[in-house]
Coordinates of C-alpha atoms and ligand atoms in Angstrom, one line a residue:
X1 CA 63.1 229.0 149.0
X2 CA 60.4 226.6 150.3
X3 CA 60.3 222.9 150.6
X4 CA 57.7 220.9 148.8
X5 CA 57.6 217.3 149.9
X6 CA 56.0 214.7 147.8
X7 CA 56.0 211.3 149.4
X8 CA 53.8 208.4 150.3
X9 CA 50.4 209.5 151.5
X10 CA 50.5 207.8 154.9
X11 CA 53.7 209.5 155.9
X12 CA 52.5 212.8 154.6
X13 CA 49.3 212.5 156.6
X14 CA 51.2 211.7 159.7
X15 CA 53.6 214.6 159.2
X16 CA 50.7 216.9 158.3
X17 CA 48.9 215.9 161.5
X18 CA 52.0 216.5 163.5
X19 CA 52.6 219.9 162.0
X20 CA 48.9 220.7 161.5
X21 CA 49.4 221.8 157.9
X22 CA 46.9 221.4 155.2
X23 CA 47.3 218.6 152.8
X24 CA 45.7 218.5 149.4
X25 CA 45.4 215.6 147.0
X26 CA 46.7 216.2 143.5
X27 CA 46.1 213.3 141.2
X28 CA 46.3 210.8 143.9
X29 CA 49.6 212.1 145.4
X30 CA 49.3 214.0 148.6
X31 CA 51.5 217.1 148.6
X32 CA 52.5 218.7 151.8
X33 CA 53.6 222.3 151.8
X34 CA 56.0 223.0 154.6
X35 CA 56.8 226.5 155.8
X36 CA 59.3 228.7 154.2
X37 CA 63.0 228.2 154.9
X38 CA 63.1 231.4 156.9
X39 CA 66.7 231.0 157.9
X40 CA 67.8 230.9 154.3
X41 CA 65.5 233.8 153.4
X42 CA 67.0 235.9 156.2
X43 CA 70.4 235.6 154.6
X44 CA 69.1 237.6 151.7
X45 CA 68.5 240.6 154.0
X46 CA 71.8 242.2 155.1
X47 CA 70.1 244.7 157.5
X48 CA 68.7 241.9 159.6
X49 CA 72.3 241.2 160.9
X50 CA 72.6 244.6 162.4
X51 CA 72.3 245.6 166.1
X52 CA 70.2 248.4 167.5
X53 CA 71.1 249.7 170.9
X54 CA 73.4 246.7 171.4
X55 CA 70.6 244.2 170.6
X56 CA 69.9 242.2 167.5
X57 CA 67.4 244.1 165.3
X58 CA 63.9 242.8 165.5
X59 CA 62.2 244.5 162.6
X60 CA 58.5 244.6 162.9
X61 CA 57.6 247.7 161.0
X62 CA 57.0 246.1 157.7
X63 CA 53.8 247.9 157.0
X64 CA 55.7 251.2 156.9
X65 CA 58.4 249.8 154.7
X66 CA 59.8 246.4 153.9
X67 CA 63.5 245.5 154.1
X68 CA 65.5 245.1 150.9
X69 CA 67.0 241.8 149.8
X70 CA 70.5 241.7 148.4
X71 CA 69.2 240.7 145.0
X72 CA 67.5 244.1 144.8
X73 CA 70.5 246.0 146.3
X74 CA 72.8 244.2 143.8
X75 CA 70.5 245.2 140.9
X76 CA 70.7 248.9 142.0
X77 CA 74.5 248.7 142.1
X78 CA 74.5 246.8 138.7
X79 CA 72.4 249.6 137.1
X80 CA 74.6 252.4 138.3
X81 CA 77.8 250.4 137.5
X82 CA 76.9 249.3 134.0
X83 CA 73.8 250.9 132.5
X84 CA 73.3 254.4 133.9
X85 CA 71.9 256.6 131.2
X86 CA 68.7 258.6 130.5
X87 CA 65.9 256.6 128.8
X88 CA 63.7 257.0 125.8
X89 CA 65.8 259.7 124.3
X90 CA 69.3 258.7 123.5
X91 CA 70.4 256.8 120.4
X92 CA 73.6 255.6 122.1
X93 CA 74.0 252.1 123.4
X94 CA 73.8 252.9 127.1
X95 CA 70.5 254.8 126.7
X96 CA 69.0 251.9 124.7
X97 CA 70.1 249.3 127.2
X98 CA 68.7 251.3 130.1
X99 CA 65.4 251.8 128.2
X100 CA 65.2 248.1 127.4
X101 CA 65.7 247.2 131.1
X102 CA 63.1 249.8 132.2
X103 CA 60.5 248.6 129.7
X104 CA 61.2 245.0 130.5
X105 CA 60.4 245.8 134.1
X106 CA 57.2 247.4 133.0
X107 CA 56.3 244.1 131.3
X108 CA 57.2 242.2 134.4
X109 CA 54.9 244.4 136.5
X110 CA 52.2 244.0 133.8
X111 CA 52.4 240.2 134.0
X112 CA 52.5 240.2 137.8
X113 CA 49.3 242.1 138.1
X114 CA 47.8 240.5 135.0
X115 CA 47.1 243.8 133.2
X116 CA 46.0 243.4 129.6
X117 CA 48.6 245.9 128.2
X118 CA 52.0 247.0 129.3
X119 CA 51.0 250.6 128.6
X120 CA 48.3 250.3 131.3
X121 CA 51.2 250.3 133.8
X122 CA 52.3 253.8 134.7
X123 CA 55.5 254.2 136.8
X124 CA 54.9 256.6 139.7
X125 CA 56.9 257.7 142.7
X126 CA 54.6 255.6 144.9
X127 CA 51.0 255.1 146.0
X128 CA 50.5 258.7 147.0
X129 CA 51.6 259.9 143.5
X130 CA 49.3 257.4 141.8
X131 CA 46.3 258.5 143.8
X132 CA 47.0 262.1 143.2
X133 CA 47.4 261.4 139.5
X134 CA 43.9 259.9 139.3
X135 CA 42.3 262.5 141.6
X136 CA 43.7 265.3 139.5
X137 CA 42.5 263.7 136.3
X138 CA 39.0 263.3 137.7
X139 CA 38.8 267.1 138.5
X140 CA 38.0 267.7 134.9
X141 CA 35.3 265.0 134.8
X142 CA 33.3 265.9 137.9
X143 CA 30.8 268.5 138.8
X144 CA 28.9 269.6 141.9
X145 CA 26.2 267.0 141.6
X146 CA 28.7 264.1 141.7
X147 CA 29.7 262.0 144.6
X148 CA 32.8 260.2 145.6
X149 CA 32.8 257.3 148.2
X150 CA 35.8 256.5 150.4
X151 CA 36.1 254.2 153.4
X152 CA 36.6 254.9 157.1
X153 CA 39.7 252.8 156.9
X154 CA 41.7 255.0 154.6
X155 CA 45.3 256.2 154.9
X156 CA 45.6 260.0 154.8
X157 CA 47.0 259.7 151.3
X158 CA 43.5 258.3 150.4
X159 CA 41.5 261.0 152.1
X160 CA 43.2 264.3 151.5
X161 CA 43.4 264.1 147.6
X162 CA 39.7 263.4 147.5
X163 CA 38.9 266.3 149.8
X164 CA 41.0 268.5 147.6
X165 CA 39.1 267.2 144.6
X166 CA 35.8 267.8 146.2
X167 CA 36.8 271.4 147.0
X168 CA 37.8 272.0 143.4
X169 CA 34.7 270.5 141.8
X170 CA 32.0 270.9 144.5
X171 CA 31.4 267.1 144.5
X172 CA 30.4 265.4 147.7
X173 CA 32.5 263.0 149.7
X174 CA 30.8 260.1 151.4
X175 CA 32.4 257.6 153.8
X176 CA 31.7 253.9 154.3
X177 CA 31.6 253.4 158.1
X178 CA 33.3 250.6 160.0
X179 CA 32.5 248.4 163.0
X180 CA 34.5 247.9 166.2
X181 CA 36.3 244.9 164.6
X182 CA 37.6 247.2 161.9
X183 CA 35.4 245.9 159.1
X184 CA 33.6 248.1 156.6
X185 CA 29.8 248.0 156.7
X186 CA 28.8 246.7 153.3
X187 CA 25.1 247.2 153.9
X188 CA 25.7 250.9 154.5
X189 CA 27.9 251.0 151.4
X190 CA 25.0 249.7 149.3
X191 CA 22.9 252.7 150.5
X192 CA 25.6 255.2 149.7
X193 CA 25.8 254.3 146.0
X194 CA 23.6 256.4 143.8
X195 CA 23.4 257.4 140.1
X196 CA 25.6 260.3 141.1
X197 CA 28.5 258.2 142.4
X198 CA 31.4 258.7 140.0
X199 CA 34.3 257.2 141.9
X200 CA 34.8 254.7 144.8
X201 CA 38.0 254.6 146.6
X202 CA 39.1 252.0 149.1
X203 CA 42.3 250.3 150.2
X204 CA 42.6 246.6 149.6
X205 CA 44.1 246.1 153.1
X206 CA 44.2 248.6 155.9
X207 CA 47.7 249.6 157.0
X208 CA 46.5 250.5 160.6
X209 CA 44.5 247.4 161.3
X210 CA 45.3 244.8 158.7
X211 CA 41.7 244.3 157.6
X212 CA 41.3 242.8 154.2
X213 CA 38.4 244.6 152.5
X214 CA 35.8 242.9 150.3
X215 CA 37.0 244.7 147.2
X216 CA 35.4 242.2 144.8
X217 CA 32.0 243.2 146.2
X218 CA 32.8 246.9 146.3
X219 CA 33.9 246.9 142.7
X220 CA 30.9 245.0 141.4
X221 CA 28.4 247.2 143.2
X222 CA 30.2 250.4 142.1
X223 CA 30.1 249.2 138.5
X224 CA 26.4 248.6 138.8
X225 CA 25.8 252.3 139.2
X226 CA 28.5 253.2 136.6
X227 CA 31.1 254.4 139.0
X228 CA 34.9 253.8 138.6
X229 CA 36.9 252.2 141.4
X230 CA 40.4 252.9 142.5
X231 CA 42.0 250.5 144.9
X232 CA 45.0 251.3 147.1
X233 CA 47.1 248.2 147.1
X234 CA 50.0 249.5 149.2
X235 CA 49.4 247.0 151.9
X236 CA 48.1 244.1 149.8
X237 CA 51.0 243.7 147.3
X238 CA 53.4 242.5 150.0
X239 CA 51.1 239.6 150.9
X240 CA 49.1 238.7 147.8
X241 CA 49.2 238.9 144.1
X242 CA 46.2 240.9 142.8
X243 CA 44.8 240.1 139.4
X244 CA 43.5 243.4 138.0
X245 CA 41.6 241.8 135.1
X246 CA 39.8 239.3 137.2
X247 CA 39.0 242.0 139.8
X248 CA 37.8 244.2 136.9
X249 CA 39.2 247.1 138.8
X250 CA 39.6 250.5 137.0
X251 CA 42.7 251.7 138.8
X252 CA 45.1 250.0 141.2
X253 CA 48.1 251.7 142.9
X254 CA 51.0 250.5 144.9
X255 CA 54.5 251.3 146.2
X256 CA 57.6 249.2 145.5
X257 CA 59.1 249.9 149.0
X258 CA 56.4 247.9 150.7
X259 CA 57.2 244.8 148.7
X260 CA 61.0 244.5 149.0
X261 CA 61.7 247.2 146.4
X262 CA 63.3 250.7 146.8
X263 CA 61.5 253.8 148.0
X264 CA 60.5 256.5 145.5
X265 CA 58.9 254.2 142.9
X266 CA 55.5 252.6 142.5
X267 CA 52.9 251.9 139.9
X268 CA 49.5 252.9 138.8
X269 CA 47.5 250.4 136.8
X270 CA 44.6 251.9 134.9
X271 CA 42.3 250.4 132.3
X272 CA 43.4 251.7 128.9
X273 CA 40.0 253.5 128.3
X274 CA 40.3 255.4 131.6
X275 CA 43.9 256.4 131.1
X276 CA 43.0 257.7 127.7
X277 CA 40.2 259.7 129.2
X278 CA 42.2 261.3 132.0
X279 CA 44.3 264.4 131.2
X280 CA 48.1 264.3 131.9
X281 CA 48.8 264.9 135.6
X282 CA 51.4 267.5 135.0
X283 CA 49.5 269.2 132.2
X284 CA 48.3 272.2 134.2
X285 CA 51.2 273.0 136.4
X286 CA 54.4 275.0 136.0
X287 CA 56.6 271.9 135.6
X288 CA 55.0 271.2 132.3
X289 CA 57.0 273.7 130.3
X290 CA 60.2 272.3 131.6
X291 CA 59.7 268.6 131.5
X292 CA 56.7 267.3 129.7
X293 CA 55.9 269.3 126.6
X294 CA 58.5 267.2 124.7
X295 CA 56.4 265.5 122.2
X296 CA 58.2 262.2 122.8
X297 CA 56.9 262.0 126.4
X298 CA 53.4 263.2 125.9
X299 CA 51.9 261.4 123.0
X300 CA 50.6 258.0 123.9
X301 CA 50.3 255.8 127.0
X302 CA 52.1 255.3 129.2
X303 CA 54.4 258.3 128.5
X304 CA 51.5 260.7 128.7
X305 CA 51.7 260.3 132.5
X306 CA 55.5 259.9 132.8
X307 CA 56.8 263.4 132.2
X308 CA 60.4 264.0 133.2
X309 CA 63.3 261.7 134.0
X310 CA 61.9 259.0 136.3
X311 CA 63.6 256.9 139.0
X312 CA 65.1 254.7 136.3
X313 CA 67.1 252.4 138.6
X314 CA 64.0 252.2 140.9
X315 CA 61.7 251.2 138.0
X316 CA 64.1 248.5 136.9
X317 CA 64.6 247.0 140.3
X318 CA 60.9 247.1 141.1
X319 CA 60.8 244.2 138.6
X320 CA 63.7 242.6 140.5
X321 CA 61.7 242.8 143.8
X322 CA 58.7 241.3 142.1
X323 CA 60.9 238.4 140.8
X324 CA 62.3 237.9 144.3
X325 CA 58.9 237.7 145.9
X326 CA 57.6 235.4 143.2
X327 CA 60.6 233.1 143.7
X328 CA 59.4 232.6 147.3
X329 CA 55.8 232.4 146.2
X330 CA 52.9 234.5 147.4
X331 CA 50.9 231.5 148.6
X332 CA 53.8 230.5 150.8
X333 CA 54.2 234.1 152.0
X334 CA 50.5 234.4 152.9
X335 CA 50.4 231.0 154.7
X336 CA 53.5 231.7 156.7
X337 CA 52.6 235.2 157.7
X338 CA 49.1 234.0 158.7
X339 CA 50.8 231.6 161.1
X340 CA 52.9 234.4 162.5
X341 CA 49.8 236.5 163.0
X342 CA 48.0 233.7 164.9
X343 CA 51.1 233.0 167.0
X344 CA 51.6 236.7 167.9
X345 CA 47.9 237.4 168.5
X346 CA 47.7 234.5 170.9
X347 CA 50.8 235.5 172.8
X348 CA 50.0 239.2 173.1
X349 CA 46.5 238.4 174.3
X350 CA 48.0 236.8 177.4
X351 CA 49.3 240.2 178.6
X352 CA 46.8 241.7 181.0
X353 CA 45.5 245.1 180.0
X354 CA 46.6 244.7 176.4
X355 CA 44.0 245.6 173.8
X356 CA 44.2 244.7 170.1
X357 CA 42.5 247.1 167.7
X358 CA 41.3 245.5 164.5
X359 CA 40.1 241.9 164.9
X360 CA 38.5 241.4 161.5
X361 CA 38.1 237.8 160.6
X362 CA 39.9 238.5 157.3
X363 CA 43.2 240.3 158.1
X364 CA 46.9 240.3 157.3
X365 CA 49.9 240.1 159.6
X366 CA 49.4 243.5 161.3
X367 CA 48.7 243.9 165.1
X368 CA 47.7 247.3 166.4
X369 CA 47.5 247.4 170.2
X370 CA 47.7 249.5 173.4
X371 CA 48.5 248.8 177.0
X372 CA 45.9 250.2 179.3
X373 CA 46.8 253.6 180.6
X374 CA 50.1 253.8 178.8
X375 CA 50.9 256.0 175.8
X376 CA 51.9 254.0 172.7
X377 CA 54.9 256.3 172.2
X378 CA 56.3 255.2 175.6
X379 CA 55.9 251.6 174.7
X380 CA 57.6 252.1 171.3
X381 CA 60.5 253.9 173.0
X382 CA 61.2 251.1 175.4
X383 CA 60.9 248.5 172.6
X384 CA 63.5 250.4 170.6
X385 CA 65.9 250.2 173.5
X386 CA 65.5 246.5 173.2
X387 CA 66.2 246.5 169.4
X388 CA 62.6 246.1 168.4
X389 CA 61.3 248.3 165.7
X390 CA 57.5 248.9 165.8
X391 CA 55.5 251.8 164.6
X392 CA 53.7 254.0 167.1
X393 CA 51.2 256.8 166.5
X394 CA 48.2 257.2 164.3
X395 CA 49.7 255.5 161.2
X396 CA 48.4 258.2 158.9
X397 CA 44.9 257.1 159.8
X398 CA 43.6 259.7 162.3
X399 CA 40.0 259.0 161.5
X400 CA 40.4 255.3 162.7
X401 CA 42.1 256.5 165.9
X402 CA 39.2 259.0 166.4
X403 CA 36.8 256.1 165.9
X404 CA 38.4 254.2 168.7
X405 CA 38.9 257.4 170.8
X406 CA 42.6 256.8 171.2
X407 CA 45.7 258.9 170.3
X408 CA 47.3 256.0 168.4
X409 CA 48.5 252.5 168.8
X410 CA 51.6 250.4 168.8
X411 CA 51.7 248.5 165.5
X412 CA 53.7 245.4 164.9
X413 CA 53.6 244.2 161.3
X414 CA 55.2 241.0 160.2
X415 CA 56.8 239.9 156.9
X416 CA 57.9 236.5 155.6
X417 CA 61.4 237.0 157.0
X418 CA 60.2 237.4 160.6
X419 CA 60.3 234.5 163.0
X420 CA 58.4 233.2 166.0
X421 CA 61.6 233.8 168.1
X422 CA 61.3 237.5 167.1
X423 CA 57.6 237.5 168.2
X424 CA 58.7 236.0 171.6
X425 CA 61.2 238.9 171.9
X426 CA 58.4 241.3 171.2
X427 CA 56.1 239.8 173.7
X428 CA 58.7 239.9 176.5
X429 CA 59.6 243.4 175.5
X430 CA 56.0 244.5 175.8
X431 CA 55.8 242.8 179.2
X432 CA 58.9 244.7 180.3
X433 CA 57.5 248.0 179.0
X434 CA 54.3 247.4 181.0
X435 CA 56.3 246.7 184.1
X436 CA 58.4 249.8 183.7
X437 CA 55.5 252.2 182.8
X438 CA 52.7 251.1 185.1
Ligands
PLP501 C1 52.1 253.2 152.7 C2 50.7 253.4 152.3 C3 50.3 254.5 151.5 C4 51.3 255.5 151.0 O1 52.3 255.0 150.3 P1 53.6 255.9 149.8 O2 54.6 254.9 149.4 O3 54.0 256.7 151.1 O4 53.1 256.8 148.8 C5 49.0 254.6 151.1 N1 48.1 253.7 151.5 C6 48.4 252.7 152.3 C7 47.3 251.7 152.7 C8 49.7 252.5 152.8 O5 50.0 251.5 153.6

């Protein structure tokens, strides 16, 4: 998927200078890592060939959902063509094969995130489900003297479950504030932590602004006061490979559909001790009588949290999506996307009256912006006419929009299959929108 040239050091240095790529010396041999072969990668994504409003699709809404490579699409077809059966309950061959594939995927996910045990990986329907599972579990562990800390950069799915939890338990919700660049204020965070803090809840990367949060620091400080930490990795997993043991994080959640997988499936990582402590999510509701009081699904981890028939195909191909992304390599993905971010930021900044929201020094390939005096929805509508897919609105982060006193933004978010040519199309589209609307 990428080219790794190993050749004589002089030539490498010259090429490196010409391309301004980093070189690093490995046992005397200079290795130069050249960008991804994007043209080849794009062939894996059938949807990128389609037209929208008569124009070639320029898909820049990757932070909402990523596109699906044919390897993953093929794996879904393969499952329904050859293995479709319910898992963990049949003695027949198909059921066993489906179960084996499902459990093999769990192990793939375990390895990818470097969890200690496979049973620390819980299949969920996505990030939102994972967060609610943990929030619900904590309801039985909190009382009115306890405190939960979230950040000002959170997605609604990271705010509402905690508000509901506080309503149920009487616990207090505190918020880590942010600055104009879109960075969390760590000195204020330090002052929010007390002996009453039971849970800290932050996203790894902000979906609205792209800020990469200092979660190592956040986790360490929370642990110093005995609080558990849940990290929302929905925006980080498409760009980096989190190592949950190294982070020493208590819970980590993500969705497959943001990392080349299908919708409707995701994972919750939890440390074994925590998962054993939390009650089953569906233990109190009506559904429990129907689906999860079967002793086979309720006994031990991970089945304790996986009542009912899951998205079996989704769970299996989540593993395929992880394989696909690893075959490209996260270090290459991050380097290439960073290049796209720099290129797009520079180009958009040349447009007079365009303001970018979220200028953290550490951010991923997300650009939120507005044209002065023009509603983001109108910009998005014109871009769509040109075949360009961006997100407009508050991005499920109304508190961030309130902070900037704006109704929303236009958000362009780039993936490893996007190109500089597509960014050029975006920039000329924004210029056109500005001309038409002002
Ligand atoms: C997308 C997203 C979510 C919600 O993910 P779902 O797949 O809709 O459950 C939560 N947090 C962040 C940061 C996101 O980007």
